[in-house]
């Protein structure tokens, strides 16, 4: 386990749902591989539970809860959007959110196989995303870097994207 990571199990996720969102507690739950700052659990067929584990502050999940719904209405592709909020408790002292599930394969588990169509969709998505932010939008965080500053893993992921187009 990574230092400061909270151990999250299927039983814990189900218990939190029973406590805070009992109408969702009987849906099937299964872990989704991957993730760093958050751990994902598939909930039924249309939802996911996003469990904060590395972040010491709730700020990122609160920002997602506020801004993902606003973004989703402007974008030509679906993005996960929050549908329920989980609050810290004695059993799990961090934020968690029930989100919509967007079907697909993460790029690091596959390749782009749709050629021009994929490039056109990516361009449309980026064009819709790259607009002036609302006046009340939060400033940029310290996450992310310019591609010129990426390490080998980031450059490898970018290479896979470019080769797949």
Short mmCIF file of N, CA and C in Angstrom, two decimals:
data_model
loop_
_atom_site.label_atom_id
_atom_site.label_comp_id
_atom_site.label_asym_id
_atom_site.label_seq_id
_atom_site.Cartn_x
_atom_site.Cartn_y
_atom_site.Cartn_z
N UNK A 1 0.85 -1.17 0.00
CA UNK A 1 0.00 0.00 0.00
C UNK A 1 0.90 1.24 0.00
N UNK A 2 0.50 2.25 -0.73
CA UNK A 2 1.24 3.49 -0.82
C UNK A 2 1.01 4.27 0.46
N UNK A 3 2.06 4.96 0.93
CA UNK A 3 1.94 5.74 2.16
C UNK A 3 0.76 6.71 2.07
N UNK A 4 0.00 6.78 3.09
CA UNK A 4 -1.20 7.62 3.25
C UNK A 4 -2.40 7.13 2.45
N UNK A 5 -2.24 6.01 1.77
CA UNK A 5 -3.38 5.44 1.04
C UNK A 5 -4.33 4.79 2.03
N UNK A 6 -5.61 4.92 1.80
CA UNK A 6 -6.62 4.31 2.64
C UNK A 6 -7.01 2.98 2.00
N UNK A 7 -7.03 1.91 2.78
CA UNK A 7 -7.41 0.60 2.28
C UNK A 7 -8.91 0.59 1.99
N UNK A 8 -9.26 0.32 0.75
CA UNK A 8 -10.66 0.32 0.34
C UNK A 8 -11.00 -1.08 -0.15
N UNK A 9 -12.07 -1.63 0.36
CA UNK A 9 -12.51 -2.97 -0.04
C UNK A 9 -13.96 -2.89 -0.52
N UNK A 10 -14.41 -3.95 -1.16
CA UNK A 10 -15.80 -4.03 -1.58
C UNK A 10 -16.74 -3.89 -0.39
N UNK A 11 -16.39 -4.54 0.71
CA UNK A 11 -17.22 -4.46 1.92
C UNK A 11 -17.34 -3.01 2.43
N UNK A 12 -16.21 -2.28 2.40
CA UNK A 12 -16.25 -0.89 2.85
C UNK A 12 -17.15 -0.05 1.94
N UNK A 13 -17.00 -0.22 0.63
CA UNK A 13 -17.82 0.54 -0.31
C UNK A 13 -19.30 0.24 -0.07
N UNK A 14 -19.64 -1.04 0.08
CA UNK A 14 -21.04 -1.40 0.31
C UNK A 14 -21.55 -0.82 1.64
N UNK A 15 -20.72 -0.88 2.68
CA UNK A 15 -21.13 -0.32 3.97
C UNK A 15 -21.37 1.19 3.88
N UNK A 16 -20.50 1.90 3.17
CA UNK A 16 -20.69 3.35 3.01
C UNK A 16 -21.97 3.65 2.23
N UNK A 17 -22.22 2.86 1.21
CA UNK A 17 -23.47 3.04 0.47
C UNK A 17 -24.68 2.78 1.36
N UNK A 18 -24.62 1.73 2.17
CA UNK A 18 -25.74 1.43 3.08
C UNK A 18 -26.00 2.60 4.03
N UNK A 19 -24.90 3.20 4.52
CA UNK A 19 -25.03 4.30 5.48
C UNK A 19 -25.54 5.59 4.83
N UNK A 20 -25.04 5.91 3.62
CA UNK A 20 -25.31 7.23 3.06
C UNK A 20 -26.24 7.22 1.83
N UNK A 21 -26.29 6.12 1.12
CA UNK A 21 -27.15 6.01 -0.06
C UNK A 21 -27.74 4.60 -0.13
N UNK A 22 -28.60 4.25 0.82
CA UNK A 22 -29.10 2.87 0.93
C UNK A 22 -29.81 2.36 -0.32
N UNK A 23 -30.38 3.24 -1.12
CA UNK A 23 -31.06 2.78 -2.33
C UNK A 23 -30.09 2.24 -3.38
N UNK A 24 -28.80 2.51 -3.23
CA UNK A 24 -27.79 2.01 -4.16
C UNK A 24 -27.01 0.81 -3.61
N UNK A 25 -27.21 0.49 -2.34
CA UNK A 25 -26.35 -0.47 -1.64
C UNK A 25 -26.47 -1.90 -2.15
N UNK A 26 -27.56 -2.27 -2.79
CA UNK A 26 -27.71 -3.65 -3.26
C UNK A 26 -27.27 -3.85 -4.70
N UNK A 27 -26.81 -2.79 -5.36
CA UNK A 27 -26.31 -2.95 -6.73
C UNK A 27 -24.99 -3.72 -6.72
N UNK A 28 -24.69 -4.47 -7.77
CA UNK A 28 -23.41 -5.17 -7.83
C UNK A 28 -22.24 -4.19 -7.78
N UNK A 29 -21.18 -4.58 -7.11
CA UNK A 29 -19.97 -3.75 -6.97
C UNK A 29 -18.77 -4.58 -7.42
N UNK A 30 -17.91 -3.95 -8.22
CA UNK A 30 -16.63 -4.61 -8.54
C UNK A 30 -15.56 -3.55 -8.73
N UNK A 31 -14.36 -3.89 -8.30
CA UNK A 31 -13.25 -2.95 -8.38
C UNK A 31 -12.83 -2.73 -9.83
N UNK A 32 -12.43 -1.50 -10.14
CA UNK A 32 -11.91 -1.15 -11.44
C UNK A 32 -10.41 -0.97 -11.27
N UNK A 33 -9.62 -1.70 -12.05
CA UNK A 33 -8.16 -1.63 -11.92
C UNK A 33 -7.66 -0.25 -12.30
N UNK A 34 -6.59 0.17 -11.65
CA UNK A 34 -5.95 1.43 -11.98
C UNK A 34 -6.28 2.52 -10.99
N UNK A 35 -5.86 3.71 -11.33
CA UNK A 35 -6.11 4.85 -10.46
C UNK A 35 -4.95 5.09 -9.52
N UNK A 36 -4.81 6.31 -9.10
CA UNK A 36 -3.73 6.67 -8.19
C UNK A 36 -4.31 7.44 -7.01
N UNK A 37 -4.78 8.63 -7.24
CA UNK A 37 -5.33 9.43 -6.16
C UNK A 37 -6.72 9.01 -5.75
N UNK A 38 -7.41 8.32 -6.65
CA UNK A 38 -8.75 7.82 -6.38
C UNK A 38 -8.85 6.37 -6.83
N UNK A 39 -9.67 5.61 -6.17
CA UNK A 39 -9.93 4.23 -6.55
C UNK A 39 -11.38 4.14 -7.02
N UNK A 40 -11.59 3.45 -8.15
CA UNK A 40 -12.93 3.34 -8.73
C UNK A 40 -13.52 1.97 -8.48
N UNK A 41 -14.82 1.98 -8.22
CA UNK A 41 -15.59 0.75 -8.06
C UNK A 41 -16.80 0.86 -8.97
N UNK A 42 -16.98 -0.09 -9.83
CA UNK A 42 -18.16 -0.11 -10.70
C UNK A 42 -19.37 -0.43 -9.84
N UNK A 43 -20.44 0.32 -10.02
CA UNK A 43 -21.66 0.15 -9.23
C UNK A 43 -22.81 -0.07 -10.19
N UNK A 44 -23.30 -1.31 -10.24
CA UNK A 44 -24.33 -1.65 -11.21
C UNK A 44 -23.77 -1.50 -12.62
N UNK A 45 -24.63 -1.13 -13.56
CA UNK A 45 -24.17 -1.00 -14.95
C UNK A 45 -23.91 0.45 -15.35
N UNK A 46 -24.48 1.41 -14.63
CA UNK A 46 -24.42 2.80 -15.07
C UNK A 46 -23.66 3.74 -14.16
N UNK A 47 -23.14 3.24 -13.04
CA UNK A 47 -22.51 4.11 -12.04
C UNK A 47 -21.13 3.60 -11.63
N UNK A 48 -20.39 4.47 -10.98
CA UNK A 48 -19.11 4.12 -10.38
C UNK A 48 -18.98 4.88 -9.07
N UNK A 49 -18.26 4.31 -8.12
CA UNK A 49 -17.96 4.99 -6.88
C UNK A 49 -16.49 5.38 -6.93
N UNK A 50 -16.22 6.66 -6.79
CA UNK A 50 -14.86 7.20 -6.86
C UNK A 50 -14.43 7.51 -5.42
N UNK A 51 -13.50 6.72 -4.92
CA UNK A 51 -13.06 6.81 -3.53
C UNK A 51 -11.73 7.55 -3.46
N UNK A 52 -11.73 8.66 -2.76
CA UNK A 52 -10.50 9.43 -2.57
C UNK A 52 -9.56 8.62 -1.68
N UNK A 53 -8.29 8.50 -2.09
CA UNK A 53 -7.37 7.78 -1.21
C UNK A 53 -6.05 8.50 -1.01
N UNK A 54 -5.50 9.17 -1.99
CA UNK A 54 -4.19 9.80 -1.82
C UNK A 54 -4.29 11.26 -1.40
N UNK A 55 -5.27 11.97 -1.90
CA UNK A 55 -5.37 13.39 -1.62
C UNK A 55 -5.71 13.62 -0.15
N UNK A 56 -5.00 14.55 0.45
CA UNK A 56 -5.26 14.87 1.85
C UNK A 56 -6.35 15.92 1.98
N UNK A 57 -6.66 16.58 0.89
CA UNK A 57 -7.66 17.64 0.90
C UNK A 57 -8.86 17.21 0.04
N UNK A 58 -10.05 17.60 0.41
CA UNK A 58 -11.23 17.27 -0.41
C UNK A 58 -11.38 18.18 -1.63
N UNK A 59 -10.48 19.14 -1.80
CA UNK A 59 -10.66 20.16 -2.84
C UNK A 59 -10.87 19.61 -4.23
N UNK A 60 -10.11 18.60 -4.64
CA UNK A 60 -10.23 18.09 -6.00
C UNK A 60 -11.59 17.44 -6.25
N UNK A 61 -12.06 16.63 -5.30
CA UNK A 61 -13.38 16.03 -5.50
C UNK A 61 -14.48 17.08 -5.45
N UNK A 62 -14.33 18.06 -4.60
CA UNK A 62 -15.34 19.12 -4.56
C UNK A 62 -15.35 19.90 -5.87
N UNK A 63 -14.17 20.13 -6.44
CA UNK A 63 -14.09 20.81 -7.73
C UNK A 63 -14.74 19.97 -8.82
N UNK A 64 -14.48 18.66 -8.81
CA UNK A 64 -15.13 17.77 -9.79
C UNK A 64 -16.65 17.81 -9.64
N UNK A 65 -17.12 17.75 -8.42
CA UNK A 65 -18.57 17.76 -8.19
C UNK A 65 -19.21 19.04 -8.73
N UNK A 66 -18.50 20.13 -8.62
CA UNK A 66 -19.03 21.43 -9.07
C UNK A 66 -18.95 21.58 -10.59
N UNK A 67 -17.84 21.19 -11.19
CA UNK A 67 -17.59 21.58 -12.58
C UNK A 67 -17.85 20.50 -13.62
N UNK A 68 -17.80 19.23 -13.28
CA UNK A 68 -18.06 18.20 -14.30
C UNK A 68 -19.47 18.29 -14.88
N UNK A 69 -20.51 18.53 -14.07
CA UNK A 69 -21.84 18.68 -14.68
C UNK A 69 -21.91 19.87 -15.66
N UNK A 70 -21.25 20.96 -15.32
CA UNK A 70 -21.25 22.12 -16.22
C UNK A 70 -20.52 21.80 -17.52
N UNK A 71 -19.43 21.07 -17.42
CA UNK A 71 -18.68 20.70 -18.63
C UNK A 71 -19.44 19.70 -19.49
N UNK A 72 -20.11 18.75 -18.86
CA UNK A 72 -20.73 17.66 -19.63
C UNK A 72 -21.78 18.17 -20.62
N UNK A 73 -22.45 19.25 -20.29
CA UNK A 73 -23.48 19.76 -21.20
C UNK A 73 -22.88 20.44 -22.43
N UNK A 74 -21.60 20.78 -22.38
CA UNK A 74 -20.95 21.48 -23.50
C UNK A 74 -20.11 20.56 -24.38
N UNK A 75 -19.88 19.34 -23.95
CA UNK A 75 -18.93 18.47 -24.65
C UNK A 75 -19.64 17.47 -25.56
N UNK A 76 -19.02 17.12 -26.70
CA UNK A 76 -19.65 16.21 -27.65
C UNK A 76 -19.50 14.73 -27.28
N UNK A 77 -18.75 14.43 -26.25
CA UNK A 77 -18.59 13.06 -25.77
C UNK A 77 -18.99 13.00 -24.30
N UNK A 78 -19.47 11.85 -23.85
CA UNK A 78 -19.84 11.76 -22.43
C UNK A 78 -18.62 11.79 -21.52
N UNK A 79 -18.78 12.40 -20.37
CA UNK A 79 -17.76 12.38 -19.32
C UNK A 79 -18.44 11.95 -18.04
N UNK A 80 -17.69 11.38 -17.10
CA UNK A 80 -18.31 11.01 -15.82
C UNK A 80 -18.82 12.27 -15.12
N UNK A 81 -20.02 12.16 -14.57
CA UNK A 81 -20.57 13.28 -13.81
C UNK A 81 -21.08 12.77 -12.46
N UNK A 82 -20.92 13.57 -11.43
CA UNK A 82 -21.37 13.15 -10.10
C UNK A 82 -22.89 13.12 -10.01
N UNK A 83 -23.38 12.07 -9.35
CA UNK A 83 -24.82 11.96 -9.11
C UNK A 83 -25.15 11.90 -7.62
N UNK A 84 -24.18 11.53 -6.80
CA UNK A 84 -24.37 11.48 -5.35
C UNK A 84 -23.04 11.84 -4.67
N UNK A 85 -23.14 12.43 -3.50
CA UNK A 85 -21.96 12.81 -2.72
C UNK A 85 -21.85 11.92 -1.50
N UNK A 86 -20.63 11.43 -1.27
CA UNK A 86 -20.34 10.69 -0.06
C UNK A 86 -19.50 11.57 0.85
N UNK A 87 -19.83 11.57 2.13
CA UNK A 87 -19.11 12.43 3.07
C UNK A 87 -18.19 11.59 3.95
N UNK A 88 -17.14 12.21 4.45
CA UNK A 88 -16.24 11.48 5.35
C UNK A 88 -17.01 10.95 6.57
N UNK A 89 -16.54 9.82 7.06
CA UNK A 89 -17.17 9.21 8.23
C UNK A 89 -16.08 8.55 9.08
N UNK A 90 -16.51 7.94 10.14
CA UNK A 90 -15.55 7.25 11.01
C UNK A 90 -14.85 6.11 10.27
N UNK A 91 -15.59 5.39 9.44
CA UNK A 91 -15.00 4.25 8.70
C UNK A 91 -14.13 4.67 7.53
N UNK A 92 -14.48 5.81 6.92
CA UNK A 92 -13.72 6.29 5.77
C UNK A 92 -13.65 7.81 5.86
N UNK A 93 -12.51 8.35 6.29
CA UNK A 93 -12.41 9.77 6.60
C UNK A 93 -12.15 10.69 5.40
N UNK A 94 -12.46 10.21 4.21
CA UNK A 94 -12.20 11.00 3.01
C UNK A 94 -13.46 11.14 2.16
N UNK A 95 -13.36 11.99 1.15
CA UNK A 95 -14.48 12.23 0.23
C UNK A 95 -14.66 11.02 -0.69
N UNK A 96 -15.88 10.82 -1.13
CA UNK A 96 -16.15 9.84 -2.18
C UNK A 96 -17.40 10.31 -2.92
N UNK A 97 -17.48 9.90 -4.18
CA UNK A 97 -18.55 10.39 -5.04
C UNK A 97 -19.08 9.25 -5.89
N UNK A 98 -20.39 9.19 -6.05
CA UNK A 98 -21.00 8.27 -7.01
C UNK A 98 -21.12 9.04 -8.32
N UNK A 99 -20.53 8.47 -9.38
CA UNK A 99 -20.46 9.12 -10.69
C UNK A 99 -21.17 8.27 -11.72
N UNK A 100 -21.51 8.89 -12.85
CA UNK A 100 -21.97 8.10 -13.98
C UNK A 100 -20.77 7.32 -14.53
N UNK A 101 -21.05 6.17 -15.10
CA UNK A 101 -20.01 5.33 -15.70
C UNK A 101 -20.00 5.60 -17.20
N UNK A 102 -18.83 5.87 -17.73
CA UNK A 102 -18.68 6.06 -19.17
C UNK A 102 -17.96 4.83 -19.71
N UNK A 103 -18.66 4.08 -20.55
CA UNK A 103 -18.10 2.85 -21.10
C UNK A 103 -16.92 3.17 -22.02
N UNK A 104 -15.91 2.34 -21.99
CA UNK A 104 -14.76 2.53 -22.87
C UNK A 104 -13.55 1.82 -22.32
N UNK A 105 -12.47 1.90 -23.07
CA UNK A 105 -11.20 1.29 -22.68
C UNK A 105 -10.18 2.40 -22.46
N UNK A 106 -9.56 2.44 -21.29
CA UNK A 106 -8.51 3.44 -21.08
C UNK A 106 -7.40 3.27 -22.12
N UNK A 107 -6.84 4.38 -22.54
CA UNK A 107 -5.82 4.33 -23.59
C UNK A 107 -4.64 3.46 -23.21
N UNK A 108 -4.29 3.43 -21.93
CA UNK A 108 -3.15 2.61 -21.54
C UNK A 108 -3.47 1.11 -21.53
N UNK A 109 -4.73 0.75 -21.84
CA UNK A 109 -5.12 -0.66 -21.96
C UNK A 109 -5.51 -1.04 -23.38
N UNK A 110 -5.36 -0.12 -24.31
CA UNK A 110 -5.77 -0.40 -25.69
C UNK A 110 -5.17 0.62 -26.63
N UNK A 111 -5.66 0.63 -27.86
CA UNK A 111 -5.20 1.59 -28.86
C UNK A 111 -6.41 2.19 -29.57
N UNK A 112 -6.18 3.30 -30.21
CA UNK A 112 -7.23 3.92 -31.00
C UNK A 112 -7.28 3.19 -32.33
N UNK A 113 -8.46 2.67 -32.67
CA UNK A 113 -8.57 1.87 -33.89
C UNK A 113 -9.55 2.46 -34.89
N UNK A 114 -10.08 3.64 -34.61
CA UNK A 114 -11.09 4.20 -35.48
C UNK A 114 -10.56 5.28 -36.41
N UNK A 115 -9.26 5.41 -36.53
CA UNK A 115 -8.64 6.31 -37.50
C UNK A 115 -9.17 7.72 -37.51
N UNK A 116 -9.58 8.20 -38.69
CA UNK A 116 -10.01 9.58 -38.87
C UNK A 116 -11.17 9.95 -37.97
N UNK A 117 -12.10 9.04 -37.78
CA UNK A 117 -13.25 9.32 -36.92
C UNK A 117 -12.78 9.68 -35.51
N UNK A 118 -11.82 8.93 -34.99
CA UNK A 118 -11.31 9.19 -33.64
C UNK A 118 -10.63 10.55 -33.59
N UNK A 119 -9.86 10.88 -34.61
CA UNK A 119 -9.18 12.17 -34.64
C UNK A 119 -10.20 13.31 -34.70
N UNK A 120 -11.24 13.14 -35.50
CA UNK A 120 -12.28 14.17 -35.60
C UNK A 120 -13.01 14.34 -34.27
N UNK A 121 -13.33 13.25 -33.61
CA UNK A 121 -14.02 13.32 -32.32
C UNK A 121 -13.13 13.97 -31.25
N UNK A 122 -11.84 13.61 -31.26
CA UNK A 122 -10.91 14.21 -30.30
C UNK A 122 -10.81 15.71 -30.56
N UNK A 123 -10.71 16.11 -31.83
CA UNK A 123 -10.63 17.52 -32.17
C UNK A 123 -11.88 18.26 -31.72
N UNK A 124 -13.05 17.68 -31.95
CA UNK A 124 -14.31 18.32 -31.55
C UNK A 124 -14.38 18.45 -30.02
N UNK A 125 -13.94 17.42 -29.33
CA UNK A 125 -13.95 17.45 -27.87
C UNK A 125 -13.03 18.56 -27.36
N UNK A 126 -11.81 18.61 -27.89
CA UNK A 126 -10.85 19.61 -27.43
C UNK A 126 -11.32 21.03 -27.78
N UNK A 127 -11.92 21.19 -28.95
CA UNK A 127 -12.43 22.50 -29.34
C UNK A 127 -13.54 22.94 -28.38
N UNK A 128 -14.44 22.04 -28.02
CA UNK A 128 -15.52 22.37 -27.09
C UNK A 128 -14.98 22.65 -25.69
N UNK A 129 -13.92 21.97 -25.32
CA UNK A 129 -13.33 22.14 -24.00
C UNK A 129 -12.52 23.43 -23.90
N UNK A 130 -11.88 23.80 -24.99
CA UNK A 130 -10.95 24.93 -24.98
C UNK A 130 -11.69 26.24 -25.29
N UNK A 131 -12.46 26.69 -24.32
CA UNK A 131 -13.18 27.96 -24.42
C UNK A 131 -12.88 28.75 -23.14
N UNK A 132 -13.22 30.01 -23.18
CA UNK A 132 -12.98 30.83 -22.00
C UNK A 132 -13.78 30.28 -20.81
N UNK A 133 -13.11 30.17 -19.69
CA UNK A 133 -13.74 29.64 -18.48
C UNK A 133 -14.72 30.66 -17.91
N UNK A 134 -15.76 30.17 -17.24
CA UNK A 134 -16.68 31.10 -16.56
C UNK A 134 -15.91 31.92 -15.52
N UNK A 135 -16.44 33.07 -15.20
CA UNK A 135 -15.77 33.97 -14.26
C UNK A 135 -15.53 33.33 -12.90
N UNK A 136 -16.43 32.43 -12.49
CA UNK A 136 -16.28 31.82 -11.17
C UNK A 136 -15.53 30.49 -11.19
N UNK A 137 -14.92 30.15 -12.33
CA UNK A 137 -14.15 28.90 -12.43
C UNK A 137 -12.88 29.00 -11.59
N UNK A 138 -12.47 27.88 -11.00
CA UNK A 138 -11.26 27.90 -10.20
C UNK A 138 -10.03 28.06 -11.09
N UNK A 139 -8.96 28.56 -10.50
CA UNK A 139 -7.70 28.68 -11.22
C UNK A 139 -7.07 27.31 -11.43
N UNK A 140 -6.06 27.29 -12.26
CA UNK A 140 -5.35 26.04 -12.53
C UNK A 140 -4.68 25.54 -11.25
N UNK A 141 -4.59 24.23 -11.13
CA UNK A 141 -3.92 23.64 -9.97
C UNK A 141 -2.47 23.34 -10.34
N UNK A 142 -1.78 22.74 -9.42
CA UNK A 142 -0.38 22.40 -9.69
C UNK A 142 -0.24 21.02 -10.31
N UNK A 143 -1.36 20.41 -10.74
CA UNK A 143 -1.30 19.11 -11.38
C UNK A 143 -1.03 19.29 -12.86
N UNK A 144 -0.28 18.37 -13.42
CA UNK A 144 -0.02 18.39 -14.85
C UNK A 144 1.20 19.24 -15.18
N UNK A 145 1.78 18.92 -16.30
CA UNK A 145 2.95 19.65 -16.78
C UNK A 145 2.85 19.79 -18.28
N UNK A 146 3.68 20.62 -18.81
CA UNK A 146 3.78 20.76 -20.26
C UNK A 146 4.37 19.45 -20.81
N UNK A 147 3.89 18.99 -21.97
CA UNK A 147 4.42 17.73 -22.52
C UNK A 147 5.93 17.68 -22.64
N UNK A 148 6.60 18.84 -22.86
CA UNK A 148 8.06 18.83 -22.96
C UNK A 148 8.71 18.40 -21.64
N UNK A 149 7.96 18.50 -20.55
CA UNK A 149 8.50 18.13 -19.23
C UNK A 149 8.08 16.74 -18.78
N UNK A 150 7.37 16.00 -19.64
CA UNK A 150 6.92 14.67 -19.28
C UNK A 150 8.10 13.71 -19.18
N UNK A 151 7.96 12.73 -18.32
CA UNK A 151 8.95 11.66 -18.22
C UNK A 151 8.68 10.59 -19.27
N UNK A 152 9.41 9.49 -19.21
CA UNK A 152 9.26 8.42 -20.21
C UNK A 152 7.84 7.85 -20.29
N UNK A 153 7.15 7.68 -19.17
CA UNK A 153 5.80 7.10 -19.20
C UNK A 153 4.83 8.03 -19.93
N UNK A 154 4.92 9.32 -19.68
CA UNK A 154 4.05 10.28 -20.35
C UNK A 154 4.33 10.35 -21.83
N UNK A 155 5.61 10.35 -22.19
CA UNK A 155 5.96 10.38 -23.62
C UNK A 155 5.50 9.10 -24.32
N UNK A 156 5.62 7.97 -23.64
CA UNK A 156 5.18 6.69 -24.21
C UNK A 156 3.67 6.71 -24.45
N UNK A 157 2.89 7.25 -23.50
CA UNK A 157 1.44 7.33 -23.66
C UNK A 157 1.10 8.24 -24.83
N UNK A 158 1.78 9.37 -24.95
CA UNK A 158 1.53 10.28 -26.07
C UNK A 158 1.88 9.61 -27.40
N UNK A 159 2.98 8.88 -27.43
CA UNK A 159 3.37 8.15 -28.64
C UNK A 159 2.29 7.16 -29.05
N UNK A 160 1.70 6.44 -28.07
CA UNK A 160 0.63 5.48 -28.38
C UNK A 160 -0.58 6.19 -28.96
N UNK A 161 -0.91 7.37 -28.42
CA UNK A 161 -2.03 8.14 -28.95
C UNK A 161 -1.75 8.53 -30.38
N UNK A 162 -0.57 9.08 -30.63
CA UNK A 162 -0.25 9.56 -31.97
C UNK A 162 -0.17 8.42 -32.99
N UNK A 163 0.34 7.28 -32.59
CA UNK A 163 0.40 6.12 -33.50
C UNK A 163 -0.98 5.56 -33.79
N UNK A 164 -1.90 5.70 -32.83
CA UNK A 164 -3.24 5.18 -33.01
C UNK A 164 -4.12 6.03 -33.89
N UNK A 165 -3.74 7.28 -34.10
CA UNK A 165 -4.57 8.16 -34.93
C UNK A 165 -4.31 7.93 -36.35
#
